Amino acid sequence: MVTTSIFPGRYVQGAGALDLLGEEAARLGRKPLALVDKSVAALVSGALHAKDGAPFDQQEFGGECSEPEIARLEAIAREKASDLVIGIGGGKALDTAKALAHALGAPVIIVPTLASTDAPCSALSVIYTPEGAFHRYLFLPQNPQVVLVDSALIARAPARFLVAGMGDALSTWFEAEDCRIKGAGNMTGRPGNATAYALARLCYDTLLEYGEQALRACERQVVTPALERIIEANTLLSGLGFESGGLSAAHAIHNGLTRLHGTHSYWHGEKVAIGTQALAILGGRPPALIEEIYDFSARIGLPTTLAGIGLEDASDAELLQAAEAACAPGETIHNAPYPVSPQAVLAALRAGDAIGRGL
């Protein structure tokens, strides 16, 4: 059997890493376009220049990783003859930067200012509708050339983002394990190897060991070794684990939940956490492991009930709509080594909500 794992070209992490942006950009292009989240523009503006001090062209991210936004930016980049894309901000800005670089045939540098998702390292962009509903995956031919993570910037963001990143990372081992057992393909379409599955397990173990300490540091906007470990888990380990290990039910359930308007004000990782809890029930994980998932989620402030993602009053009909979307042909839930159906997903969501209400 042929197995495959994929990785970003270079991963740089630490307090003050943003100061290396000009140096990294000089290796890859002469006319960079920096796509910047409006919310962090003031924080990063001092670093958006080449080694010789020439400023990068800057464009403000429109707020949604959608086909119209990518097309808008592509027109600007082609007019300016940009030969390098630098994405700076949260997960949707970074996915947009990756998609833009692909459209241009240019390299990309990814600079996450949040540790809220595992998007930065992957050769994947999640495309949404302009209204925020999941639309499709865009599979890219290669991973980012550079992922540059400034831990001091991450520490300045509200702690909820770090917690959401832990929610996204929480799914990594469970989904990779599903794929390993079934022999399902990862993002390349081929099974992962032992390295991928070991990194996915390391991601889970790191969350349990350092998650609470890292949260306390982030709440005080200070960088500690524990925070560095969780930033790495949320960004690198989770990214490598999902991409090279594979996805199954948790992210498919997340995608289904985005069909319900009440979830749109909640972060990706918060909804993925609900998907992971449902996955554990759907897959018949041991009760002690399910208890561990819920206990960890509650201790760091991840949602454990449907109310926690805006679905307190959701009807069975509404949840079934989400469950049907989660089980659509081609969705990653079909990588699971256990029976899946919309009715089973609905039952897992309701059972998981009951467990969370009992905490």
mmCIF file of C-alpha atoms in Angstrom:
data_model
loop_
_atom_site.group_PDB
_atom_site.id
_atom_site.type_symbol
_atom_site.label_atom_id
_atom_site.label_comp_id
_atom_site.label_asym_id
_atom_site.label_seq_id
_atom_site.Cartn_x
_atom_site.Cartn_y
_atom_site.Cartn_z
ATOM 1 C CA MET A 1 0.000 0.000 0.000
ATOM 2 C CA VAL A 2 1.289 3.461 -0.911
ATOM 3 C CA THR A 3 0.955 6.068 1.846
ATOM 4 C CA THR A 4 1.474 9.823 1.584
ATOM 5 C CA SER A 5 2.042 12.730 3.966
ATOM 6 C CA ILE A 6 2.310 16.413 3.071
ATOM 7 C CA PHE A 7 3.901 19.322 4.918
ATOM 8 C CA PRO A 8 4.443 23.085 4.561
ATOM 9 C CA GLY A 9 7.830 24.137 3.200
ATOM 10 C CA ARG A 10 8.946 25.988 6.335
ATOM 11 C CA TYR A 11 7.381 26.526 9.764
ATOM 12 C CA VAL A 12 8.638 29.419 11.924
ATOM 13 C CA GLN A 13 7.245 30.048 15.432
ATOM 14 C CA GLY A 14 8.156 32.223 18.394
ATOM 15 C CA ALA A 15 7.700 35.633 19.991
ATOM 16 C CA GLY A 16 8.903 38.264 17.518
ATOM 17 C CA ALA A 17 8.833 35.930 14.502
ATOM 18 C CA LEU A 18 6.988 38.593 12.490
ATOM 19 C CA ASP A 19 10.258 40.532 12.292
ATOM 20 C CA LEU A 20 11.495 37.810 9.907
ATOM 21 C CA LEU A 21 8.745 38.424 7.341
ATOM 22 C CA GLY A 22 10.850 40.606 5.038
ATOM 23 C CA GLU A 23 13.651 38.043 5.068
ATOM 24 C CA GLU A 24 11.295 35.184 4.231
ATOM 25 C CA ALA A 25 9.530 37.181 1.516
ATOM 26 C CA ALA A 26 12.819 38.049 -0.200
ATOM 27 C CA ARG A 27 13.413 34.350 -0.905
ATOM 28 C CA LEU A 28 10.131 33.952 -2.745
ATOM 29 C CA GLY A 29 9.134 37.076 -4.667
ATOM 30 C CA ARG A 30 9.815 40.660 -5.695
ATOM 31 C CA LYS A 31 6.301 42.159 -5.666
ATOM 32 C CA PRO A 32 4.371 40.805 -2.673
ATOM 33 C CA LEU A 33 0.707 41.463 -2.077
ATOM 34 C CA ALA A 34 -0.182 41.346 1.616
ATOM 35 C CA LEU A 35 -3.798 40.396 2.330
ATOM 36 C CA VAL A 36 -4.486 41.675 5.842
ATOM 37 C CA ASP A 37 -7.390 41.207 8.222
ATOM 38 C CA LYS A 38 -8.675 44.667 9.116
ATOM 39 C CA SER A 39 -8.715 43.788 12.822
ATOM 40 C CA VAL A 40 -4.923 43.276 12.941
ATOM 41 C CA ALA A 41 -3.742 45.839 10.408
ATOM 42 C CA ALA A 42 -2.478 48.259 13.054
ATOM 43 C CA LEU A 43 -0.627 45.492 14.912
ATOM 44 C CA VAL A 44 1.309 44.198 11.891
ATOM 45 C CA SER A 45 1.807 47.308 9.746
ATOM 46 C CA GLY A 46 5.349 47.893 11.007
ATOM 47 C CA ALA A 47 6.509 44.536 9.619
ATOM 48 C CA LEU A 48 4.963 44.796 6.143
ATOM 49 C CA HIS A 49 8.063 45.805 4.237
ATOM 50 C CA ALA A 50 10.916 44.216 2.333
ATOM 51 C CA LYS A 51 14.432 43.817 3.687
ATOM 52 C CA ASP A 52 15.370 47.139 2.077
ATOM 53 C CA GLY A 53 12.427 48.890 3.756
ATOM 54 C CA ALA A 54 10.160 49.126 0.697
ATOM 55 C CA PRO A 55 6.533 48.693 1.798
ATOM 56 C CA PHE A 56 4.479 45.736 0.604
ATOM 57 C CA ASP A 57 1.288 46.379 -1.306
ATOM 58 C CA GLN A 58 -1.540 45.858 1.211
ATOM 59 C CA GLN A 59 -5.126 44.814 0.569
ATOM 60 C CA GLU A 60 -7.836 44.532 3.195
ATOM 61 C CA PHE A 61 -9.586 41.163 3.550
ATOM 62 C CA GLY A 62 -13.304 41.418 2.832
ATOM 63 C CA GLY A 63 -14.357 39.125 5.678
ATOM 64 C CA GLU A 64 -15.446 35.884 3.971
ATOM 65 C CA CYS A 65 -13.442 33.266 2.054
ATOM 66 C CA SER A 66 -15.819 33.182 -0.889
ATOM 67 C CA GLU A 67 -15.599 32.939 -4.665
ATOM 68 C CA PRO A 68 -16.429 36.662 -5.170
ATOM 69 C CA GLU A 69 -13.746 37.747 -2.665
ATOM 70 C CA ILE A 70 -11.089 35.578 -4.305
ATOM 71 C CA ALA A 71 -12.037 36.931 -7.747
ATOM 72 C CA ARG A 72 -11.883 40.530 -6.477
ATOM 73 C CA LEU A 73 -8.395 40.065 -5.102
ATOM 74 C CA GLU A 74 -7.170 38.177 -8.161
ATOM 75 C CA ALA A 75 -8.108 41.121 -10.376
ATOM 76 C CA ILE A 76 -6.137 43.495 -8.133
ATOM 77 C CA ALA A 77 -3.118 41.191 -7.950
ATOM 78 C CA ARG A 78 -2.963 40.707 -11.715
ATOM 79 C CA GLU A 79 -3.159 44.448 -12.300
ATOM 80 C CA LYS A 80 -0.224 44.953 -9.911
ATOM 81 C CA ALA A 81 1.737 41.955 -11.273
ATOM 82 C CA SER A 82 2.040 40.488 -7.774
ATOM 83 C CA ASP A 83 4.335 37.446 -7.638
ATOM 84 C CA LEU A 84 3.932 36.532 -3.952
ATOM 85 C CA VAL A 85 0.896 36.482 -1.652
ATOM 86 C CA ILE A 86 1.228 37.074 2.095
ATOM 87 C CA GLY A 87 -1.875 36.223 4.120
ATOM 88 C CA ILE A 88 -2.116 37.791 7.569
ATOM 89 C CA GLY A 89 -5.004 37.217 9.956
ATOM 90 C CA GLY A 90 -7.468 34.512 10.946
ATOM 91 C CA GLY A 91 -8.369 31.275 9.215
ATOM 92 C CA LYS A 92 -10.661 32.688 6.545
ATOM 93 C CA ALA A 93 -8.164 35.375 5.519
ATOM 94 C CA LEU A 94 -5.453 32.725 5.309
ATOM 95 C CA ASP A 95 -7.612 30.372 3.241
ATOM 96 C CA THR A 96 -8.381 33.279 0.914
ATOM 97 C CA ALA A 97 -4.662 34.044 0.568
ATOM 98 C CA LYS A 98 -3.935 30.417 -0.306
ATOM 99 C CA ALA A 99 -6.726 30.342 -2.880
ATOM 100 C CA LEU A 100 -5.528 33.643 -4.355
ATOM 101 C CA ALA A 101 -1.943 32.404 -4.622
ATOM 102 C CA HIS A 102 -3.205 29.284 -6.389
ATOM 103 C CA ALA A 103 -5.179 31.365 -8.886
ATOM 104 C CA LEU A 104 -2.068 33.437 -9.594
ATOM 105 C CA GLY A 105 0.357 30.515 -9.676
ATOM 106 C CA ALA A 106 2.379 32.332 -7.003
ATOM 107 C CA PRO A 107 3.959 31.229 -3.699
ATOM 108 C CA VAL A 108 2.288 32.126 -0.415
ATOM 109 C CA ILE A 109 3.454 33.058 3.080
ATOM 110 C CA ILE A 110 0.893 32.454 5.804
ATOM 111 C CA VAL A 111 1.004 34.595 8.968
ATOM 112 C CA PRO A 112 -1.738 33.555 11.417
ATOM 113 C CA THR A 113 -2.559 36.128 14.069
ATOM 114 C CA LEU A 114 -4.815 33.667 15.863
ATOM 115 C CA ALA A 115 -4.273 30.064 16.891
ATOM 116 C CA SER A 116 -7.956 29.416 16.216
ATOM 117 C CA THR A 117 -7.822 26.796 13.435
ATOM 118 C CA ASP A 118 -5.472 24.328 11.785
ATOM 119 C CA ALA A 119 -5.838 26.089 8.421
ATOM 120 C CA PRO A 120 -2.391 27.749 8.178
ATOM 121 C CA CYS A 121 -0.239 24.746 7.215
ATOM 122 C CA SER A 122 -2.605 22.980 4.841
ATOM 123 C CA ALA A 123 -2.904 22.728 1.064
ATOM 124 C CA LEU A 124 -6.603 23.369 1.445
ATOM 125 C CA SER A 125 -8.959 26.317 1.434
ATOM 126 C CA VAL A 126 -12.489 26.060 2.794
ATOM 127 C CA ILE A 127 -14.731 28.140 0.557
ATOM 128 C CA TYR A 128 -17.946 29.555 2.002
ATOM 129 C CA THR A 129 -20.863 31.381 0.440
ATOM 130 C CA PRO A 130 -20.836 35.176 0.910
ATOM 131 C CA GLU A 131 -23.427 34.570 3.653
ATOM 132 C CA GLY A 132 -21.098 32.235 5.598
ATOM 133 C CA ALA A 133 -22.426 28.743 4.787
ATOM 134 C CA PHE A 134 -19.989 26.009 3.781
ATOM 135 C CA HIS A 135 -19.694 25.815 -0.015
ATOM 136 C CA ARG A 136 -16.783 23.520 -0.976
ATOM 137 C CA TYR A 137 -13.208 22.489 -0.327
ATOM 138 C CA LEU A 138 -10.522 23.810 -2.658
ATOM 139 C CA PHE A 139 -7.687 21.288 -2.757
ATOM 140 C CA LEU A 140 -4.417 22.991 -3.632
ATOM 141 C CA PRO A 141 -1.431 21.413 -5.384
ATOM 142 C CA GLN A 142 1.005 22.289 -2.601
ATOM 143 C CA ASN A 143 1.224 23.561 0.963
ATOM 144 C CA PRO A 144 2.296 27.104 1.860
ATOM 145 C CA GLN A 145 5.950 27.828 1.255
ATOM 146 C CA VAL A 146 6.217 29.479 4.695
ATOM 147 C CA VAL A 147 4.035 29.496 7.807
ATOM 148 C CA LEU A 148 5.240 32.211 10.180
ATOM 149 C CA VAL A 149 3.661 32.304 13.645
ATOM 150 C CA ASP A 150 4.457 35.137 16.059
ATOM 151 C CA SER A 151 3.496 33.838 19.505
ATOM 152 C CA ALA A 152 3.407 37.344 20.959
ATOM 153 C CA LEU A 153 0.725 38.306 18.434
ATOM 154 C CA ILE A 154 -1.270 35.183 19.254
ATOM 155 C CA ALA A 155 -1.108 36.028 22.969
ATOM 156 C CA ARG A 156 -2.626 39.466 22.319
ATOM 157 C CA ALA A 157 -5.778 38.023 20.795
ATOM 158 C CA PRO A 158 -8.825 37.252 22.956
ATOM 159 C CA ALA A 159 -8.453 33.867 24.629
ATOM 160 C CA ARG A 160 -11.640 32.613 22.969
ATOM 161 C CA PHE A 161 -9.686 32.238 19.726
ATOM 162 C CA LEU A 162 -7.088 29.989 21.360
ATOM 163 C CA VAL A 163 -9.892 27.894 22.856
ATOM 164 C CA ALA A 164 -11.556 27.610 19.443
ATOM 165 C CA GLY A 165 -8.245 26.410 18.040
ATOM 166 C CA MET A 166 -8.109 23.736 20.702
ATOM 167 C CA GLY A 167 -11.637 22.739 19.648
ATOM 168 C CA ASP A 168 -10.448 22.286 16.079
ATOM 169 C CA ALA A 169 -7.329 20.414 17.239
ATOM 170 C CA LEU A 170 -9.414 18.203 19.518
ATOM 171 C CA SER A 171 -10.850 16.444 16.482
ATOM 172 C CA THR A 172 -7.481 15.634 14.921
ATOM 173 C CA TRP A 173 -6.621 12.335 16.574
ATOM 174 C CA PHE A 174 -10.191 10.992 16.514
ATOM 175 C CA GLU A 175 -10.625 11.649 12.816
ATOM 176 C CA ALA A 176 -7.151 10.365 11.921
ATOM 177 C CA GLU A 177 -7.828 7.229 13.963
ATOM 178 C CA ASP A 178 -11.083 6.669 12.081
ATOM 179 C CA CYS A 179 -9.193 6.930 8.813
ATOM 180 C CA ARG A 180 -6.385 4.667 10.030
ATOM 181 C CA ILE A 181 -8.786 1.924 11.059
ATOM 182 C CA LYS A 182 -10.753 2.066 7.825
ATOM 183 C CA GLY A 183 -7.718 2.612 5.590
ATOM 184 C CA ALA A 184 -9.396 5.762 4.266
ATOM 185 C CA GLY A 185 -7.540 8.376 2.284
ATOM 186 C CA ASN A 186 -6.241 11.650 3.689
ATOM 187 C CA MET A 187 -6.286 14.941 1.770
ATOM 188 C CA THR A 188 -4.135 13.356 -0.971
ATOM 189 C CA GLY A 189 -6.666 10.559 -1.468
ATOM 190 C CA ARG A 190 -4.167 7.986 -0.203
ATOM 191 C CA PRO A 191 -3.826 6.679 3.361
ATOM 192 C CA GLY A 192 -1.499 8.424 5.751
ATOM 193 C CA ASN A 193 1.566 6.849 7.297
ATOM 194 C CA ALA A 194 2.689 6.148 10.844
ATOM 195 C CA THR A 195 4.213 9.630 11.136
ATOM 196 C CA ALA A 196 0.853 11.281 10.447
ATOM 197 C CA TYR A 197 -1.027 9.158 12.965
ATOM 198 C CA ALA A 198 1.662 9.695 15.624
ATOM 199 C CA LEU A 199 1.500 13.469 15.137
ATOM 200 C CA ALA A 200 -2.291 13.340 15.452
ATOM 201 C CA ARG A 201 -1.988 11.498 18.764
ATOM 202 C CA LEU A 202 0.702 13.950 19.948
ATOM 203 C CA CYS A 203 -1.736 16.755 19.174
ATOM 204 C CA TYR A 204 -4.379 15.240 21.485
ATOM 205 C CA ASP A 205 -1.882 14.509 24.276
ATOM 206 C CA THR A 206 -0.509 18.062 24.079
ATOM 207 C CA LEU A 207 -4.000 19.540 24.436
ATOM 208 C CA LEU A 208 -4.716 17.527 27.561
ATOM 209 C CA GLU A 209 -1.337 18.298 29.137
ATOM 210 C CA TYR A 210 -0.895 21.989 28.345
ATOM 211 C CA GLY A 211 -4.336 23.310 27.353
ATOM 212 C CA GLU A 212 -5.378 24.839 30.664
ATOM 213 C CA GLN A 213 -1.967 26.371 31.381
ATOM 214 C CA ALA A 214 -1.858 27.881 27.901
ATOM 215 C CA LEU A 215 -5.324 29.358 28.316
ATOM 216 C CA ARG A 216 -4.324 31.072 31.569
ATOM 217 C CA ALA A 217 -1.251 32.556 29.899
ATOM 218 C CA CYS A 218 -3.283 33.790 26.942
ATOM 219 C CA GLU A 219 -5.844 35.357 29.261
ATOM 220 C CA ARG A 220 -2.972 37.429 30.666
ATOM 221 C CA GLN A 221 -1.468 38.055 27.216
ATOM 222 C CA VAL A 222 1.881 36.510 28.110
ATOM 223 C CA VAL A 223 3.916 33.919 26.219
ATOM 224 C CA THR A 224 4.904 30.823 28.204
ATOM 225 C CA PRO A 225 6.255 27.404 27.188
ATOM 226 C CA ALA A 226 2.753 25.966 27.651
ATOM 227 C CA LEU A 227 1.292 28.564 25.304
ATOM 228 C CA GLU A 228 3.995 27.811 22.733
ATOM 229 C CA ARG A 229 3.094 24.106 22.921
ATOM 230 C CA ILE A 230 -0.612 24.781 22.363
ATOM 231 C CA ILE A 231 0.040 27.220 19.511
ATOM 232 C CA GLU A 232 2.110 24.480 17.900
ATOM 233 C CA ALA A 233 -0.617 21.897 18.572
ATOM 234 C CA ASN A 234 -3.395 24.103 17.182
ATOM 235 C CA THR A 235 -1.422 25.187 14.139
ATOM 236 C CA LEU A 236 1.225 22.642 13.128
ATOM 237 C CA LEU A 237 0.275 19.332 14.761
ATOM 238 C CA SER A 238 -3.414 19.678 14.020
ATOM 239 C CA GLY A 239 -2.673 20.860 10.482
ATOM 240 C CA LEU A 240 -0.350 17.953 9.758
ATOM 241 C CA GLY A 241 -2.633 15.524 11.586
ATOM 242 C CA PHE A 242 -5.806 16.346 9.695
ATOM 243 C CA GLU A 243 -4.187 16.751 6.306
ATOM 244 C CA SER A 244 -1.929 13.712 6.392
ATOM 245 C CA GLY A 245 -4.049 11.610 8.774
ATOM 246 C CA GLY A 246 -7.453 12.404 7.310
ATOM 247 C CA LEU A 247 -10.865 13.737 8.278
ATOM 248 C CA SER A 248 -14.039 11.885 9.198
ATOM 249 C CA ALA A 249 -17.224 12.761 11.081
ATOM 250 C CA ALA A 250 -16.298 15.792 13.204
ATOM 251 C CA HIS A 251 -15.632 18.143 10.305
ATOM 252 C CA ALA A 252 -18.515 16.754 8.255
ATOM 253 C CA ILE A 253 -20.872 17.465 11.160
ATOM 254 C CA HIS A 254 -19.361 20.952 11.444
ATOM 255 C CA ASN A 255 -20.105 21.518 7.768
ATOM 256 C CA GLY A 256 -23.674 20.393 8.263
ATOM 257 C CA LEU A 257 -24.125 22.646 11.285
ATOM 258 C CA THR A 258 -23.122 25.687 9.221
ATOM 259 C CA ARG A 259 -26.383 25.212 7.298
ATOM 260 C CA LEU A 260 -28.238 26.398 10.417
ATOM 261 C CA HIS A 261 -28.197 30.179 10.767
ATOM 262 C CA GLY A 262 -27.942 30.112 14.538
ATOM 263 C CA THR A 263 -24.380 28.765 14.334
ATOM 264 C CA HIS A 264 -22.969 31.547 12.160
ATOM 265 C CA SER A 265 -21.755 33.724 15.045
ATOM 266 C CA TYR A 266 -19.692 30.870 16.500
ATOM 267 C CA TRP A 267 -16.138 29.964 15.556
ATOM 268 C CA HIS A 268 -15.133 27.016 13.395
ATOM 269 C CA GLY A 269 -13.410 25.199 16.272
ATOM 270 C CA GLU A 270 -16.388 25.652 18.587
ATOM 271 C CA LYS A 271 -18.612 23.864 16.086
ATOM 272 C CA VAL A 272 -15.945 21.233 15.391
ATOM 273 C CA ALA A 273 -15.859 20.491 19.137
ATOM 274 C CA ILE A 274 -19.559 19.622 19.005
ATOM 275 C CA GLY A 275 -18.765 17.496 15.960
ATOM 276 C CA THR A 276 -16.019 15.676 17.868
ATOM 277 C CA GLN A 277 -18.301 14.968 20.801
ATOM 278 C CA ALA A 278 -20.916 13.618 18.369
ATOM 279 C CA LEU A 279 -18.225 11.567 16.588
ATOM 280 C CA ALA A 280 -17.239 9.897 19.857
ATOM 281 C CA ILE A 281 -20.845 8.887 20.495
ATOM 282 C CA LEU A 282 -21.544 7.914 16.886
ATOM 283 C CA GLY A 283 -18.421 5.744 16.804
ATOM 284 C CA GLY A 284 -19.079 4.055 20.138
ATOM 285 C CA ARG A 285 -15.884 5.315 21.788
ATOM 286 C CA PRO A 286 -15.337 3.981 25.344
ATOM 287 C CA PRO A 287 -17.331 5.865 28.008
ATOM 288 C CA ALA A 288 -14.145 6.900 29.819
ATOM 289 C CA LEU A 289 -12.804 8.513 26.646
ATOM 290 C CA ILE A 290 -16.097 10.309 25.985
ATOM 291 C CA GLU A 291 -15.990 11.589 29.564
ATOM 292 C CA GLU A 292 -12.417 12.794 28.997
ATOM 293 C CA ILE A 293 -13.491 14.721 25.877
ATOM 294 C CA TYR A 294 -16.357 16.419 27.681
ATOM 295 C CA ASP A 295 -14.318 17.143 30.800
ATOM 296 C CA PHE A 296 -11.524 18.764 28.788
ATOM 297 C CA SER A 297 -14.014 20.769 26.727
ATOM 298 C CA ALA A 298 -15.764 22.074 29.832
ATOM 299 C CA ARG A 299 -12.502 22.957 31.612
ATOM 300 C CA ILE A 300 -11.247 25.184 28.816
ATOM 301 C CA GLY A 301 -14.622 26.649 27.855
ATOM 302 C CA LEU A 302 -15.479 24.791 24.663
ATOM 303 C CA PRO A 303 -19.202 24.272 24.040
ATOM 304 C CA THR A 304 -20.620 20.956 25.206
ATOM 305 C CA THR A 305 -24.276 21.597 24.336
ATOM 306 C CA LEU A 306 -26.180 22.706 21.273
ATOM 307 C CA ALA A 307 -27.009 25.906 23.117
ATOM 308 C CA GLY A 308 -23.282 26.606 23.139
ATOM 309 C CA ILE A 309 -23.333 27.038 19.351
ATOM 310 C CA GLY A 310 -26.631 28.900 19.088
ATOM 311 C CA LEU A 311 -28.958 25.912 18.660
ATOM 312 C CA GLU A 312 -30.708 25.791 22.039
ATOM 313 C CA ASP A 313 -34.144 25.743 20.417
ATOM 314 C CA ALA A 314 -33.243 23.758 17.297
ATOM 315 C CA SER A 315 -35.934 21.295 16.268
ATOM 316 C CA ASP A 316 -35.276 17.730 15.177
ATOM 317 C CA ALA A 317 -36.199 18.802 11.649
ATOM 318 C CA GLU A 318 -33.521 21.496 11.679
ATOM 319 C CA LEU A 319 -30.890 19.185 13.137
ATOM 320 C CA LEU A 320 -31.825 16.541 10.586
ATOM 321 C CA GLN A 321 -31.171 19.102 7.851
ATOM 322 C CA ALA A 322 -27.658 19.574 9.260
ATOM 323 C CA ALA A 323 -27.208 15.803 9.623
ATOM 324 C CA GLU A 324 -28.259 15.209 6.018
ATOM 325 C CA ALA A 325 -25.689 17.769 4.851
ATOM 326 C CA ALA A 326 -23.051 16.050 7.008
ATOM 327 C CA CYS A 327 -23.819 12.748 5.266
ATOM 328 C CA ALA A 328 -23.917 14.121 1.721
ATOM 329 C CA PRO A 329 -22.032 12.113 -0.925
ATOM 330 C CA GLY A 330 -18.347 12.979 -0.860
ATOM 331 C CA GLU A 331 -18.396 14.243 2.729
ATOM 332 C CA THR A 332 -15.601 13.078 5.005
ATOM 333 C CA ILE A 333 -18.016 11.326 7.372
ATOM 334 C CA HIS A 334 -17.838 8.382 4.957
ATOM 335 C CA ASN A 335 -14.221 7.844 6.056
ATOM 336 C CA ALA A 336 -15.608 6.600 9.388
ATOM 337 C CA PRO A 337 -15.235 2.845 10.107
ATOM 338 C CA TYR A 338 -18.749 2.639 11.572
ATOM 339 C CA PRO A 339 -22.249 3.012 10.080
ATOM 340 C CA VAL A 340 -23.357 6.585 9.429
ATOM 341 C CA SER A 341 -26.701 8.027 8.440
ATOM 342 C CA PRO A 342 -28.519 11.322 8.997
ATOM 343 C CA GLN A 343 -30.655 9.675 11.668
ATOM 344 C CA ALA A 344 -27.565 8.364 13.488
ATOM 345 C CA VAL A 345 -25.938 11.799 13.385
ATOM 346 C CA LEU A 346 -29.115 13.396 14.737
ATOM 347 C CA ALA A 347 -29.181 10.852 17.570
ATOM 348 C CA ALA A 348 -25.506 11.534 18.385
ATOM 349 C CA LEU A 349 -26.124 15.301 18.489
ATOM 350 C CA ARG A 350 -29.096 14.882 20.814
ATOM 351 C CA ALA A 351 -27.255 12.393 23.056
ATOM 352 C CA GLY A 352 -24.191 14.622 23.152
ATOM 353 C CA ASP A 353 -26.297 17.617 24.098
ATOM 354 C CA ALA A 354 -27.801 15.616 26.976
ATOM 355 C CA ILE A 355 -24.331 14.711 28.252
ATOM 356 C CA GLY A 356 -23.259 18.331 28.079
ATOM 357 C CA ARG A 357 -26.351 19.531 29.909
ATOM 358 C CA GLY A 358 -25.516 17.113 32.724
ATOM 359 C CA LEU A 359 -22.051 18.558 33.350
#
